[in-house]
């Protein structure tokens, strides 16, 4: 199956700093990647859809200036949490879309646990 | 509106028992895709199955089986002879026309030894 990596897997930072999370598709090209956020014991919440070479599409309520997304290549999308605050602490998960009609599937990275002190 | 309902918040069974996780969906699309993902305690989401709306054949993969019923808009997942390693949160999802996934709330499955 398709493999998606995420880095870092865990990060602890001080309030006010920025954190960058990388999402890579290792064995396929992904024109579309998705960024999710998951709070404890809850389902995934889609934050934004990242398209290679164009601006990301953010879901309602997600601040695009706070959560910067860059999808500069077909295998890499990055999410930068700017001026992080404790309420940004969460589990961030990316996925990459494997296209191809009936084979259409999203494969997920292992997630990044962010703790803002 | 598109929606996925997993009414079972948590299920606890003893190892070797069979267990079924329910998933009911709502969509106005005539062509759609349904998915099941497993999320173990490590957090990584593992893809289990994809089902197209025009393929109602049930599927079996080892101890896992899926029952897709368009008439009741359900896509239930059964684990036969459950094992402790099956303990996880299981999510059912529906893909919309924008290729986004509509997620159920998840069912936490606890398999006791």
mmCIF file of N, CA, C and O in Angstrom, chain A residues 6-7 9 20-21 25 27-28 33 40 42 47 50 58 62 65 81 84 87-88 93 99 101 103 106-108 115 117:
data_model
loop_
_atom_site.group_PDB
_atom_site.id
_atom_site.type_symbol
_atom_site.label_atom_id
_atom_site.label_comp_id
_atom_site.label_asym_id
_atom_site.label_seq_id
_atom_site.Cartn_x
_atom_site.Cartn_y
_atom_site.Cartn_z
ATOM 1 N N UNK A 6 5.257 11.343 8.323
ATOM 2 C CA UNK A 6 5.068 12.638 8.948
ATOM 3 C C UNK A 6 6.229 12.890 9.882
ATOM 4 O O UNK A 6 6.704 11.985 10.578
ATOM 5 N N UNK A 7 6.661 14.144 9.915
ATOM 6 C CA UNK A 7 7.777 14.494 10.789
ATOM 7 C C UNK A 7 7.585 15.901 11.338
ATOM 8 O O UNK A 7 7.208 16.798 10.579
ATOM 9 N N UNK A 9 7.205 13.288 14.864
ATOM 10 C CA UNK A 9 6.102 12.497 15.406
ATOM 11 C C UNK A 9 5.560 13.132 16.681
ATOM 12 O O UNK A 9 4.401 12.924 17.039
ATOM 13 N N UNK A 20 6.669 23.556 12.462
ATOM 14 C CA UNK A 20 6.411 23.068 11.114
ATOM 15 C C UNK A 20 6.314 21.556 11.136
ATOM 16 O O UNK A 20 7.169 20.858 11.676
ATOM 17 N N UNK A 21 5.279 21.040 10.484
ATOM 18 C CA UNK A 21 5.065 19.601 10.377
ATOM 19 C C UNK A 21 5.118 19.226 8.903
ATOM 20 O O UNK A 21 4.457 19.854 8.079
ATOM 21 N N UNK A 25 4.579 11.808 0.855
ATOM 22 C CA UNK A 25 4.167 10.544 0.247
ATOM 23 C C UNK A 25 5.437 9.888 -0.275
ATOM 24 O O UNK A 25 6.178 10.474 -1.054
ATOM 25 N N UNK A 27 6.044 6.702 -1.760
ATOM 26 C CA UNK A 27 6.148 5.848 -2.945
ATOM 27 C C UNK A 27 5.101 6.189 -4.001
ATOM 28 O O UNK A 27 4.807 5.372 -4.876
ATOM 29 N N UNK A 28 4.566 7.389 -3.920
ATOM 30 C CA UNK A 28 3.604 7.821 -4.938
ATOM 31 C C UNK A 28 3.542 9.340 -4.929
ATOM 32 O O UNK A 28 3.994 9.994 -3.996
ATOM 33 N N UNK A 33 -3.324 16.609 -0.717
ATOM 34 C CA UNK A 33 -3.112 16.112 0.641
ATOM 35 C C UNK A 33 -4.086 16.822 1.567
ATOM 36 O O UNK A 33 -4.540 17.936 1.269
ATOM 37 N N UNK A 40 -8.485 14.432 21.832
ATOM 38 C CA UNK A 40 -8.630 13.132 22.501
ATOM 39 C C UNK A 40 -10.058 12.615 22.469
ATOM 40 O O UNK A 40 -11.004 13.359 22.731
ATOM 41 N N UNK A 42 -11.998 11.935 20.150
ATOM 42 C CA UNK A 42 -12.886 12.501 19.144
ATOM 43 C C UNK A 42 -12.498 12.031 17.751
ATOM 44 O O UNK A 42 -11.438 11.436 17.556
ATOM 45 N N UNK A 47 -9.017 20.099 8.515
ATOM 46 C CA UNK A 47 -8.621 21.494 8.630
ATOM 47 C C UNK A 47 -8.536 22.150 7.257
ATOM 48 O O UNK A 47 -9.014 23.259 7.060
ATOM 49 N N UNK A 50 -4.932 20.493 0.735
ATOM 50 C CA UNK A 50 -3.732 21.062 0.154
ATOM 51 C C UNK A 50 -3.539 20.521 -1.262
ATOM 52 O O UNK A 50 -3.489 19.313 -1.456
ATOM 53 N N UNK A 58 -9.228 26.014 3.071
ATOM 54 C CA UNK A 58 -9.418 25.832 4.503
ATOM 55 C C UNK A 58 -10.894 25.605 4.832
ATOM 56 O O UNK A 58 -11.789 26.191 4.203
ATOM 57 N N UNK A 62 -11.237 27.539 10.459
ATOM 58 C CA UNK A 62 -9.789 27.308 10.555
ATOM 59 C C UNK A 62 -9.070 28.556 10.045
ATOM 60 O O UNK A 62 -9.300 29.003 8.927
ATOM 61 N N UNK A 65 -4.172 32.091 8.451
ATOM 62 C CA UNK A 65 -2.939 32.798 8.805
ATOM 63 C C UNK A 65 -2.237 32.148 9.985
ATOM 64 O O UNK A 65 -1.061 32.409 10.232
ATOM 65 N N UNK A 81 2.237 25.741 12.243
ATOM 66 C CA UNK A 81 1.389 26.351 13.259
ATOM 67 C C UNK A 81 2.145 27.574 13.761
ATOM 68 O O UNK A 81 3.194 27.457 14.405
ATOM 69 N N UNK A 84 2.200 29.423 18.199
ATOM 70 C CA UNK A 84 1.376 28.391 18.831
ATOM 71 C C UNK A 84 1.013 28.754 20.268
ATOM 72 O O UNK A 84 1.795 29.370 20.996
ATOM 73 N N UNK A 87 -3.868 26.041 23.414
ATOM 74 C CA UNK A 87 -5.096 25.497 22.803
ATOM 75 C C UNK A 87 -4.855 24.862 21.447
ATOM 76 O O UNK A 87 -5.745 24.183 20.906
ATOM 77 N N UNK A 88 -3.658 25.065 20.895
ATOM 78 C CA UNK A 88 -3.291 24.421 19.631
ATOM 79 C C UNK A 88 -2.763 23.006 19.853
ATOM 80 O O UNK A 88 -2.527 22.273 18.889
ATOM 81 N N UNK A 93 -2.823 15.132 11.847
ATOM 82 C CA UNK A 93 -2.643 13.994 10.934
ATOM 83 C C UNK A 93 -2.779 14.487 9.496
ATOM 84 O O UNK A 93 -3.682 15.264 9.195
ATOM 85 N N UNK A 99 -5.110 8.781 -6.364
ATOM 86 C CA UNK A 99 -6.182 8.932 -7.332
ATOM 87 C C UNK A 99 -6.268 7.713 -8.242
ATOM 88 O O UNK A 99 -5.410 6.845 -8.220
ATOM 89 N N UNK A 101 -9.896 6.652 -9.966
ATOM 90 C CA UNK A 101 -11.226 6.068 -10.045
ATOM 91 C C UNK A 101 -11.565 5.205 -8.848
ATOM 92 O O UNK A 101 -11.571 5.652 -7.712
ATOM 93 N N UNK A 103 -9.905 3.178 -7.330
ATOM 94 C CA UNK A 103 -8.814 2.997 -6.382
ATOM 95 C C UNK A 103 -8.631 4.214 -5.475
ATOM 96 O O UNK A 103 -7.734 4.246 -4.648
ATOM 97 N N UNK A 106 -7.569 7.590 0.610
ATOM 98 C CA UNK A 106 -6.655 8.430 1.364
ATOM 99 C C UNK A 106 -5.820 7.535 2.278
ATOM 100 O O UNK A 106 -6.346 6.699 2.997
ATOM 101 N N UNK A 107 -4.500 7.754 2.219
ATOM 102 C CA UNK A 107 -3.595 7.053 3.115
ATOM 103 C C UNK A 107 -3.033 8.066 4.099
ATOM 104 O O UNK A 107 -2.705 9.187 3.729
ATOM 105 N N UNK A 108 -2.927 7.634 5.339
ATOM 106 C CA UNK A 108 -2.614 8.562 6.406
ATOM 107 C C UNK A 108 -1.192 8.427 6.920
ATOM 108 O O UNK A 108 -0.616 7.339 6.941
ATOM 109 N N UNK A 115 2.400 19.542 21.654
ATOM 110 C CA UNK A 115 2.104 20.041 22.996
ATOM 111 C C UNK A 115 2.723 21.415 23.132
ATOM 112 O O UNK A 115 3.944 21.578 22.992
ATOM 113 N N UNK A 117 3.400 24.502 25.554
ATOM 114 C CA UNK A 117 3.442 24.809 26.995
ATOM 115 C C UNK A 117 3.176 26.275 27.291
ATOM 116 O O UNK A 117 3.419 27.144 26.419
#
